[in-house]
C-alpha cells in the first residue's frame, strides 16, 4: 500500500452500500461451487499422497519395483507384465526353502483341488510308464474308459493324433484329461495287434479314498489319502467289518501322503471319544493349541484289535492318525517300515484369479507332545519289503549278456527268481545259470531264446514282475500271518529281513531328500 494518502481520501466519510439481491445470490452460489471444487481436489491429492507414502515406507520393495520397471521399459523384447509378477511371487515362496510351501497358478490350483475332493474330469483309467511306453493298468469300474472298451495292458501311443513318444505319464495324463462331455481319441496297441483308435467321452470321475477287503478273517481297510469324505467312507467300511464279525482290523496308510487335517481328526474320533486330544498345534512362538475330538466315537471299534500299517510313503495326516492312536492305546500295533516324517501343517490362501498360496504355518505334535518331523514313526513290528520291490527298471535299449558284470544284473536275477526261474547266486555276474534262466523266460513268452536281456525281453520281464507285485502284497501278507498266529513277531520279522538281503533299502534321509527335490521341480 502507498503510504502518501490523498487529503480528499482521509476526509472521506463512509456511505451506505447497496447490492442487488440477484447478484448476491449468484456470488454465494459461485463461492459454494468453488469451495466444493477446491475440497475435492484437495481430497484427491491427499489420497494420492497417502498411497505414495504407504509404498515409499516399504523400503524393502524398492529394489523389486526398480527391477520390474527396468525390465518393463528397457527389455529388448515384449514383456508379459502379469507373468513377471507371477514369477516374482513364485520366487518369493521358493525363497522360503520349504518343500511344502508353494504358489499355484489357476491350473495348479485345479489339480490341488482334485486331490482334496477326489474328483477330476477325464476317462477314469490308471496309467503307468514302462520304459518308454504308457500303459493302462486298469480302467476304473463304471468309468468312461471301461465303457469304451479300454483294457488293462493297452499301450497308448497317441492322444487325439498326437504321439506320446518321449512323454512321461504326467504329460500323457494332461493330454487325456479334459472337460466333461468332450471326446478324446486314444490310439492304442493291444498285444500284437495293429494300432486302433478308441473314442472315449470324458466325465467327472470320483476316486474313493478308502477300500475294504477281508483276508483270512482279517479286515483290511486301505486309505490312500485324506480327502473330503474320507471319514464317511471309512465309517462305512468299519461298520461293514463289524457286521461281518471281524475282530482284527488293519488300517493301511502305506504311500498315503496326507491331505486334509480335519479328516484325520474325525477319523481319529472313530476310535477316541469326544473331548480327547487328537493332536497339538504349535505356532512360531511355541504356543500350543490342542485339536480335540468333537463327537461320539464309533462303538464298533471298541471290540476290534487295531493294527496300523505304514511305510516310507506314509506322511503328514496319516502320521497324525498313527501317532494319536499309538499315544491313546497301549494295545495298538504299528507295523511296516519307518514313516516319512512330516510334522508341519500347511494353510492355504486363495486369490481372486483362482491362484493359491499354500504355506507352512504350524508344527503338529502327537497328543503326548512328540514331534516326528524328519524322524517319522517307528513301527514296533518291522516288516521290510522283499528285494523285488526295489528292482532297477530295465531300459529296453540297454543290452545285458553273459560275462558282463553290473549292479543291474542283481535286479535281473531277483526278478527272474521272483517269477520262478532259477537264476543262481544273486550277484553282479551274468553267468551261465542266468543265461539259461533268461532263455527259459524267453521261450515261455514266445521270444527268441538268445539269453540276452534287452528290448522285448526287458519290457516283458518288468511287466511280469509288476503283475506279480500287484497280485502279491508282501507286507500285508506278513502282517496277516502274524495276526492269524502263523508266525510270531520275531519270526515274521526275520522272514521279511531274509527276503530283503540283496538290494539296498534306501534310508529315510535319502527318501526325504528325493521327495524334497521332486516337490520343487
Coordinates of C-alpha atoms in Angstrom, one line a residue:
X1 CA 0.0 0.0 0.0
X2 CA 1.1 3.6 -0.8
X3 CA 1.7 5.5 2.5
X4 CA 1.3 9.1 0.9
X5 CA -2.5 9.4 1.0
X6 CA -4.6 12.0 -0.9
X7 CA -6.2 14.5 1.6
X8 CA -9.6 14.0 0.0
X9 CA -9.4 10.3 0.9
X10 CA -8.6 11.0 4.5
X11 CA -11.5 13.2 5.0
X12 CA -13.9 10.8 3.1
X13 CA -16.9 9.8 5.2
X14 CA -18.4 6.3 5.0
X15 CA -21.5 5.7 2.9
X16 CA -24.2 3.0 2.9
X17 CA -23.5 0.2 0.4
X18 CA -26.4 -1.2 -1.6
X19 CA -26.2 -4.6 -3.5
X20 CA -28.7 -6.0 -6.0
X21 CA -30.2 -9.3 -4.5
X22 CA -29.8 -11.2 -7.8
X23 CA -26.0 -10.7 -7.9
X24 CA -25.8 -11.5 -4.2
X25 CA -27.3 -15.0 -4.8
X26 CA -25.0 -15.6 -7.8
X27 CA -22.0 -14.6 -5.8
X28 CA -22.9 -17.0 -3.0
X29 CA -23.5 -19.9 -5.4
X30 CA -20.2 -19.3 -7.1
X31 CA -18.4 -19.4 -3.8
X32 CA -20.1 -22.7 -2.8
X33 CA -19.2 -24.3 -6.1
X34 CA -15.6 -23.0 -6.0
X35 CA -15.3 -24.3 -2.4
X36 CA -16.5 -27.8 -3.4
X37 CA -14.1 -28.0 -6.3
X38 CA -11.2 -27.0 -4.1
X39 CA -12.2 -29.5 -1.4
X40 CA -12.5 -32.3 -4.0
X41 CA -9.1 -31.5 -5.5
X42 CA -7.6 -31.4 -2.0
X43 CA -9.1 -34.8 -1.1
X44 CA -7.9 -36.4 -4.4
X45 CA -4.4 -35.0 -3.9
X46 CA -4.4 -36.3 -0.3
X47 CA -5.5 -39.8 -1.3
X48 CA -2.7 -40.0 -3.9
X49 CA -0.2 -38.8 -1.4
X50 CA -1.3 -41.4 1.1
X51 CA -0.7 -44.2 -1.4
X52 CA 2.7 -42.8 -2.2
X53 CA 3.6 -42.5 1.5
X54 CA 2.4 -46.1 2.1
X55 CA 4.6 -47.7 -0.6
X56 CA 7.6 -45.4 -0.1
X57 CA 7.8 -46.5 3.5
X58 CA 8.1 -50.2 2.4
X59 CA 11.7 -49.7 1.5
X60 CA 12.3 -53.5 1.2
X61 CA 10.3 -53.4 -2.0
X62 CA 12.2 -50.6 -3.7
X63 CA 14.6 -52.9 -5.5
X64 CA 11.7 -55.1 -6.6
X65 CA 9.9 -52.1 -8.1
X66 CA 13.1 -50.9 -9.7
X67 CA 13.8 -54.2 -11.4
X68 CA 10.2 -54.5 -12.5
X69 CA 10.2 -51.0 -14.0
X70 CA 13.6 -51.6 -15.7
X71 CA 12.5 -54.8 -17.3
X72 CA 9.1 -53.5 -18.3
X73 CA 10.6 -50.5 -20.1
X74 CA 14.1 -51.5 -21.2
X75 CA 14.0 -55.2 -22.0
X76 CA 14.8 -55.8 -25.7
X77 CA 11.7 -58.0 -26.3
X78 CA 8.0 -57.7 -25.5
X79 CA 7.3 -58.4 -21.8
X80 CA 4.3 -60.0 -20.2
X81 CA 3.9 -58.0 -17.1
X82 CA 1.5 -60.4 -15.4
X83 CA 3.9 -63.2 -16.0
X84 CA 6.7 -61.1 -14.4
X85 CA 4.5 -60.7 -11.3
X86 CA 3.6 -64.4 -11.2
X87 CA 7.3 -65.3 -11.4
X88 CA 8.2 -62.8 -8.6
X89 CA 5.6 -64.3 -6.3
X90 CA 6.7 -67.9 -7.2
X91 CA 10.3 -66.9 -6.5
X92 CA 9.4 -65.3 -3.1
X93 CA 7.7 -68.6 -2.0
X94 CA 10.7 -70.7 -3.2
X95 CA 12.9 -68.4 -1.2
X96 CA 11.4 -70.0 1.9
X97 CA 13.3 -73.1 1.1
X98 CA 10.3 -75.1 2.4
X99 CA 9.3 -78.1 0.2
X100 CA 5.7 -77.9 1.5
X101 CA 5.1 -74.2 0.6
X102 CA 4.2 -73.3 -3.0
X103 CA 2.4 -70.7 -5.1
X104 CA 0.0 -72.3 -7.5
X105 CA -1.5 -70.7 -10.6
X106 CA -5.0 -71.5 -11.7
X107 CA -4.1 -74.8 -13.4
X108 CA -2.1 -76.0 -10.4
X109 CA -4.9 -74.9 -8.1
X110 CA -7.3 -77.0 -10.0
X111 CA -5.0 -80.0 -9.7
X112 CA -4.7 -79.4 -6.0
X113 CA -8.4 -79.2 -5.5
X114 CA -8.7 -82.6 -7.2
X115 CA -6.6 -84.1 -4.5
X116 CA -8.8 -82.6 -1.8
X117 CA -12.1 -83.6 -3.3
X118 CA -11.1 -86.8 -5.2
X119 CA -12.9 -85.5 -8.3
X120 CA -11.4 -84.9 -11.7
X121 CA -12.6 -84.7 -15.3
X122 CA -11.2 -87.4 -17.5
X123 CA -11.7 -91.0 -18.7
X124 CA -11.2 -92.9 -15.4
X125 CA -8.1 -95.1 -16.1
X126 CA -4.8 -95.6 -14.3
X127 CA -1.7 -95.4 -16.3
X128 CA 2.0 -96.2 -15.7
X129 CA 5.2 -95.8 -17.6
X130 CA 7.1 -99.0 -18.6
X131 CA 10.3 -98.0 -20.2
X132 CA 9.2 -95.6 -23.0
X133 CA 5.7 -96.9 -23.1
X134 CA 2.5 -95.5 -21.5
X135 CA 0.4 -98.5 -20.3
X136 CA -3.2 -98.7 -18.9
X137 CA -3.0 -100.7 -15.7
X138 CA -6.7 -100.7 -15.1
X139 CA -9.9 -98.8 -16.1
X140 CA -11.9 -97.8 -13.1
X141 CA -15.2 -99.7 -12.6
X142 CA -18.1 -97.9 -14.2
X143 CA -15.8 -95.4 -15.9
X144 CA -16.0 -94.0 -19.4
X145 CA -12.7 -95.9 -20.2
X146 CA -14.4 -99.2 -19.2
X147 CA -17.5 -98.4 -21.2
X148 CA -15.4 -97.6 -24.3
X149 CA -13.6 -101.0 -24.1
X150 CA -10.2 -99.9 -22.7
X151 CA -8.5 -103.0 -21.2
X152 CA -5.6 -103.5 -18.7
X153 CA -2.3 -103.7 -20.6
X154 CA -3.4 -101.5 -23.5
X155 CA -0.5 -99.3 -24.7
X156 CA -1.4 -95.7 -25.5
X157 CA 0.7 -94.5 -28.4
X158 CA -1.2 -91.3 -29.3
X159 CA -3.9 -88.9 -27.9
X160 CA -6.0 -87.1 -30.5
X161 CA -3.4 -87.9 -33.1
X162 CA -0.5 -86.5 -31.0
X163 CA 2.2 -89.1 -30.5
X164 CA 3.2 -89.9 -26.9
X165 CA 6.7 -90.8 -27.9
X166 CA 9.2 -89.3 -25.4
X167 CA 6.4 -88.3 -22.9
X168 CA 6.1 -89.3 -19.3
X169 CA 2.9 -90.3 -17.5
X170 CA 2.3 -86.7 -16.3
X171 CA 2.5 -85.3 -19.8
X172 CA 0.3 -88.1 -21.2
X173 CA -2.4 -87.6 -18.5
X174 CA -2.5 -83.9 -19.2
X175 CA -3.5 -84.8 -22.8
X176 CA -6.0 -87.4 -21.8
X177 CA -7.9 -85.4 -19.2
X178 CA -10.3 -82.7 -20.3
X179 CA -13.7 -81.1 -19.8
X180 CA -16.7 -83.3 -19.0
X181 CA -18.7 -84.2 -22.1
X182 CA -15.8 -83.8 -24.6
X183 CA -14.3 -86.7 -26.6
X184 CA -10.8 -87.9 -26.6
X185 CA -9.4 -90.3 -29.2
X186 CA -6.8 -92.8 -27.8
X187 CA -4.7 -94.7 -30.3
X188 CA -3.8 -98.0 -28.6
X189 CA -1.9 -101.2 -29.2
X190 CA -3.3 -104.3 -27.7
X191 CA -0.9 -107.3 -27.6
X192 CA 0.4 -108.0 -31.1
X193 CA -2.5 -106.3 -33.0
X194 CA -2.3 -103.3 -35.1
X195 CA -2.9 -99.8 -33.6
X196 CA -6.6 -98.9 -33.3
X197 CA -8.5 -95.7 -32.3
X198 CA -10.9 -95.7 -29.4
X199 CA -13.1 -92.6 -28.7
X200 CA -13.9 -92.0 -25.0
X201 CA -16.3 -89.3 -23.7
X202 CA -14.8 -87.7 -20.7
X203 CA -16.8 -87.4 -17.4
X204 CA -16.4 -86.4 -13.8
X205 CA -14.5 -89.2 -12.0
X206 CA -14.5 -89.7 -8.3
X207 CA -11.7 -91.6 -6.7
X208 CA -12.7 -93.3 -3.4
X209 CA -10.0 -92.8 -0.7
X210 CA -11.0 -95.9 1.2
X211 CA -11.2 -99.6 0.1
X212 CA -12.2 -102.6 2.3
X213 CA -11.3 -106.3 1.8
X214 CA -11.2 -109.3 4.0
X215 CA -8.3 -111.8 4.1
X216 CA -8.3 -114.9 6.3
X217 CA -10.8 -113.3 8.7
X218 CA -8.8 -110.1 8.9
X219 CA -10.3 -106.8 7.8
X220 CA -8.1 -104.7 5.6
X221 CA -9.1 -101.0 5.2
X222 CA -6.7 -99.1 2.9
X223 CA -6.7 -95.3 3.0
X224 CA -4.8 -93.8 0.1
X225 CA -5.2 -90.1 1.2
X226 CA -7.3 -87.8 3.4
X227 CA -9.8 -86.0 1.2
X228 CA -13.3 -84.7 1.7
X229 CA -15.5 -87.7 2.8
X230 CA -12.7 -90.0 3.8
X231 CA -14.1 -90.5 7.3
X232 CA -17.5 -91.2 6.0
X233 CA -16.1 -93.9 3.6
X234 CA -14.0 -95.3 6.5
X235 CA -17.1 -95.5 8.8
X236 CA -19.0 -97.5 6.1
X237 CA -16.0 -99.9 5.9
X238 CA -15.6 -100.3 9.7
X239 CA -19.3 -100.9 10.1
X240 CA -19.3 -103.5 7.3
X241 CA -16.4 -105.2 9.1
X242 CA -18.4 -105.3 12.3
X243 CA -21.4 -106.7 10.5
X244 CA -19.1 -109.4 9.1
X245 CA -17.9 -110.3 12.6
X246 CA -14.4 -109.1 12.0
X247 CA -12.3 -108.7 15.2
X248 CA -8.9 -107.9 13.7
X249 CA -8.5 -104.8 11.6
X250 CA -5.6 -103.5 9.6
X251 CA -5.7 -99.7 8.7
X252 CA -3.3 -99.4 5.8
X253 CA -1.6 -96.0 5.3
X254 CA 1.2 -97.1 3.0
X255 CA 2.0 -94.4 0.5
X256 CA -0.6 -92.1 2.0
X257 CA 0.9 -88.6 1.6
X258 CA -1.7 -87.0 3.9
X259 CA -4.3 -84.4 2.9
X260 CA -7.0 -82.7 4.9
X261 CA -6.1 -82.5 8.6
X262 CA -9.7 -82.1 9.5
X263 CA -10.4 -85.6 8.1
X264 CA -7.6 -87.0 10.1
X265 CA -9.1 -85.6 13.3
X266 CA -12.6 -87.0 12.5
X267 CA -11.0 -90.4 11.6
X268 CA -9.3 -90.4 15.0
X269 CA -12.6 -89.7 16.5
X270 CA -13.9 -93.0 15.2
X271 CA -11.7 -94.7 17.9
X272 CA -11.3 -92.0 20.5
X273 CA -14.3 -90.5 22.5
X274 CA -15.3 -86.8 22.5
X275 CA -13.2 -84.1 24.0
X276 CA -9.9 -86.0 23.8
X277 CA -6.7 -84.6 22.3
X278 CA -6.2 -85.7 18.7
X279 CA -3.0 -83.6 18.2
X280 CA -1.3 -80.5 19.3
X281 CA -0.6 -77.5 17.0
X282 CA 2.5 -75.3 17.8
X283 CA 3.0 -71.8 16.4
X284 CA 6.2 -69.9 15.8
X285 CA 6.1 -68.6 19.3
X286 CA 6.0 -72.1 20.8
X287 CA 2.4 -71.7 21.9
X288 CA 0.5 -75.0 21.7
X289 CA -3.2 -75.4 20.9
X290 CA -4.8 -78.9 21.2
X291 CA -7.2 -80.1 18.5
X292 CA -9.9 -82.0 20.2
X293 CA -12.3 -84.8 19.1
X294 CA -15.8 -83.3 18.8
X295 CA -18.3 -86.1 18.6
X296 CA -19.0 -89.6 19.9
X297 CA -16.7 -92.4 18.8
X298 CA -17.8 -95.4 16.7
X299 CA -18.8 -98.1 19.2
X300 CA -18.0 -100.8 16.5
X301 CA -14.3 -100.0 17.0
X302 CA -14.4 -100.9 20.8
X303 CA -14.1 -104.7 20.3
X304 CA -11.6 -104.6 17.4
X305 CA -7.9 -105.3 17.6
X306 CA -6.3 -102.4 15.6
X307 CA -3.1 -102.8 13.5
X308 CA -1.7 -99.8 11.6
X309 CA 0.4 -100.5 8.5
X310 CA 2.8 -97.7 7.4
X311 CA 5.8 -97.3 5.2
X312 CA 8.2 -94.7 4.0
X313 CA 5.4 -93.1 1.9
X314 CA 3.1 -92.6 4.9
X315 CA 3.3 -88.9 5.8
X316 CA 1.5 -85.9 7.4
X317 CA -2.1 -86.7 8.2
X318 CA -1.5 -90.5 8.1
X319 CA 1.2 -90.0 10.8
X320 CA -1.2 -87.8 12.8
X321 CA -3.6 -90.7 13.0
X322 CA -0.9 -93.3 13.8
X323 CA 0.7 -91.1 16.4
X324 CA -2.7 -90.3 18.1
X325 CA -3.8 -93.9 18.3
X326 CA -0.3 -95.0 19.5
X327 CA -0.5 -92.4 22.3
X328 CA -4.0 -93.2 23.4
X329 CA -4.0 -97.0 23.3
X330 CA -1.3 -99.4 24.5
X331 CA -2.5 -102.4 22.5
X332 CA -2.4 -100.8 19.1
X333 CA 0.2 -102.4 16.9
X334 CA 2.1 -100.3 14.3
X335 CA 3.7 -102.4 11.6
X336 CA 5.7 -101.9 8.4
X337 CA 8.6 -99.6 8.0
X338 CA 9.6 -96.1 9.2
X339 CA 7.1 -93.4 8.1
X340 CA 8.2 -90.3 6.2
X341 CA 8.3 -87.8 9.0
X342 CA 6.3 -84.7 8.1
X343 CA 5.5 -82.8 11.2
X344 CA 4.3 -79.5 9.8
X345 CA 0.9 -78.2 8.7
X346 CA 0.0 -76.0 5.7
X347 CA -2.5 -73.3 5.3
X348 CA -4.0 -72.1 2.0
X349 CA -4.9 -68.6 0.8
X350 CA -6.9 -68.3 -2.4
X351 CA -6.9 -65.2 -4.6
X352 CA -9.5 -63.7 -6.9
X353 CA -7.7 -65.0 -10.1
X354 CA -8.1 -68.6 -8.8
X355 CA -4.5 -68.9 -7.9
X356 CA -3.5 -70.1 -4.4
X357 CA -0.7 -69.8 -1.9
X358 CA 0.0 -72.9 0.3
X359 CA 2.4 -72.2 3.1
X360 CA 3.6 -73.9 6.3
X361 CA 2.2 -72.1 9.4
X362 CA 2.4 -74.6 12.3
X363 CA 4.1 -77.7 13.7
X364 CA 2.0 -80.6 14.8
X365 CA 2.8 -82.9 17.7
X366 CA 1.2 -86.1 18.9
X367 CA -1.1 -85.9 22.0
X368 CA 1.9 -86.7 24.2
X369 CA 3.9 -83.9 22.6
X370 CA 6.1 -85.9 20.3
X371 CA 7.3 -84.1 17.1
X372 CA 8.1 -86.6 14.5
X373 CA 9.4 -84.2 11.8
X374 CA 12.3 -85.7 9.8
X375 CA 12.2 -88.7 12.1
X376 CA 8.9 -90.5 11.3
X377 CA 7.1 -93.1 13.4
X378 CA 9.0 -96.3 14.1
X379 CA 6.9 -99.4 13.9
X380 CA 7.1 -101.9 16.7
X381 CA 6.7 -104.7 14.1
X382 CA 9.3 -104.1 11.3
X383 CA 8.3 -105.6 8.0
X384 CA 10.5 -104.6 5.2
X385 CA 9.5 -105.4 1.6
X386 CA 11.3 -108.1 -0.4
X387 CA 14.1 -107.3 -2.8
X388 CA 11.9 -107.5 -5.9
X389 CA 10.1 -104.2 -4.8
X390 CA 13.5 -102.4 -5.3
X391 CA 14.4 -103.9 -8.7
X392 CA 16.0 -101.4 -11.1
X393 CA 13.7 -100.6 -14.0
X394 CA 15.4 -102.0 -17.2
X395 CA 15.9 -99.8 -20.2
X396 CA 14.9 -101.6 -23.3
X397 CA 17.8 -100.1 -25.3
X398 CA 20.4 -101.5 -22.9
X399 CA 21.9 -104.9 -23.6
X400 CA 22.9 -107.4 -20.8
X401 CA 24.6 -110.6 -21.9
X402 CA 26.8 -113.4 -20.5
X403 CA 30.1 -112.5 -18.8
X404 CA 29.0 -108.9 -18.1
X405 CA 29.3 -107.6 -14.5
X406 CA 26.8 -104.9 -13.4
X407 CA 24.7 -103.9 -10.4
X408 CA 21.7 -104.2 -12.8
X409 CA 22.4 -107.9 -13.1
X410 CA 21.4 -108.3 -9.5
X411 CA 18.0 -106.8 -10.4
X412 CA 17.6 -109.2 -13.4
X413 CA 18.4 -112.2 -11.2
X414 CA 16.0 -111.1 -8.4
X415 CA 13.2 -110.5 -11.0
X416 CA 13.7 -113.9 -12.6
X417 CA 13.9 -115.7 -9.2
X418 CA 10.7 -114.0 -8.1
X419 CA 8.9 -115.2 -11.2
X420 CA 10.1 -118.8 -10.6
X421 CA 13.2 -119.1 -12.7
X422 CA 16.5 -120.5 -11.2
X423 CA 18.9 -117.6 -11.6
X424 CA 21.8 -118.9 -9.5
X425 CA 23.8 -116.9 -7.0
X426 CA 22.4 -113.4 -6.6
X427 CA 25.4 -111.2 -7.5
X428 CA 26.6 -108.8 -10.2
X429 CA 27.9 -111.6 -12.6
X430 CA 25.9 -112.5 -15.7
X431 CA 26.8 -116.2 -15.7
X432 CA 25.7 -119.4 -17.5
X433 CA 22.9 -120.1 -15.0
X434 CA 21.4 -116.6 -15.6
X435 CA 21.7 -117.2 -19.4
X436 CA 19.7 -120.4 -19.0
X437 CA 17.1 -118.7 -16.9
X438 CA 16.7 -115.9 -19.4
X439 CA 16.4 -118.4 -22.3
X440 CA 13.6 -120.2 -20.3
X441 CA 11.8 -116.9 -19.7
X442 CA 12.1 -116.1 -23.4
X443 CA 10.8 -119.5 -24.5
X444 CA 7.8 -119.2 -22.2
X445 CA 6.9 -115.8 -23.8
X446 CA 7.5 -116.8 -27.4
X447 CA 10.6 -114.7 -27.8
X448 CA 13.9 -115.5 -29.5
X449 CA 15.8 -117.6 -26.9
X450 CA 19.2 -115.9 -27.2
X451 CA 19.8 -115.4 -23.5
X452 CA 20.3 -111.7 -23.8
X453 CA 18.3 -109.2 -21.8
X454 CA 17.3 -106.3 -24.0
X455 CA 14.3 -104.9 -26.0
X456 CA 11.1 -107.0 -25.6
X457 CA 12.8 -109.3 -23.1
X458 CA 13.4 -106.4 -20.8
X459 CA 9.9 -105.0 -21.3
X460 CA 8.2 -108.3 -20.6
X461 CA 10.4 -109.0 -17.6
X462 CA 9.4 -105.7 -16.0
X463 CA 5.7 -106.2 -16.9
X464 CA 5.6 -109.7 -15.4
X465 CA 7.3 -108.5 -12.2
X466 CA 4.8 -105.6 -11.9
X467 CA 1.9 -108.0 -12.3
X468 CA 3.4 -110.3 -9.6
X469 CA 3.7 -107.4 -7.2
X470 CA 0.1 -106.3 -7.8
X471 CA -1.1 -109.8 -7.0
X472 CA 1.3 -110.4 -4.0
X473 CA 1.3 -107.8 -1.3
X474 CA 4.3 -109.0 0.8
X475 CA 4.0 -106.6 3.7
X476 CA 0.2 -107.2 4.0
X477 CA 0.8 -111.0 3.9
X478 CA 3.5 -110.8 6.5
X479 CA 1.2 -108.9 8.9
X480 CA -1.8 -111.2 8.3
X481 CA 0.4 -114.2 9.0
X482 CA 1.3 -112.6 12.3
X483 CA -2.3 -111.7 13.2
X484 CA -3.6 -115.2 12.5
X485 CA -0.8 -116.7 14.6
X486 CA 1.0 -118.5 11.7
X487 CA 4.2 -116.7 12.7
X488 CA 5.4 -114.9 15.8
X489 CA 6.7 -111.3 15.8
X490 CA 10.4 -112.2 15.8
X491 CA 9.9 -115.0 13.3
X492 CA 8.0 -112.9 10.7
X493 CA 10.5 -110.0 11.1
X494 CA 13.3 -112.5 10.4
X495 CA 11.5 -113.9 7.3
X496 CA 11.0 -110.3 6.0
X497 CA 14.6 -109.4 6.5
X498 CA 15.9 -112.6 4.9
X499 CA 13.8 -111.7 1.8
X500 CA 15.5 -108.3 1.5
X501 CA 19.2 -109.2 1.6
X502 CA 20.4 -108.3 -1.9
X503 CA 19.1 -104.9 -3.0
X504 CA 19.9 -102.0 -0.7
X505 CA 17.0 -100.4 1.1
X506 CA 17.1 -96.5 0.9
X507 CA 17.4 -94.7 4.1
X508 CA 14.7 -92.3 5.4
X509 CA 17.1 -89.4 4.8
X510 CA 17.5 -90.4 1.2
X511 CA 13.8 -90.7 0.7
X512 CA 13.1 -87.3 2.2
X513 CA 15.8 -85.7 0.0
X514 CA 14.2 -87.2 -3.1
X515 CA 10.8 -86.0 -2.0
X516 CA 12.1 -82.5 -1.4
X517 CA 13.8 -82.4 -4.9
X518 CA 10.6 -83.7 -6.6
X519 CA 8.4 -81.2 -4.9
X520 CA 10.4 -78.2 -6.3
X521 CA 10.7 -79.4 -9.9

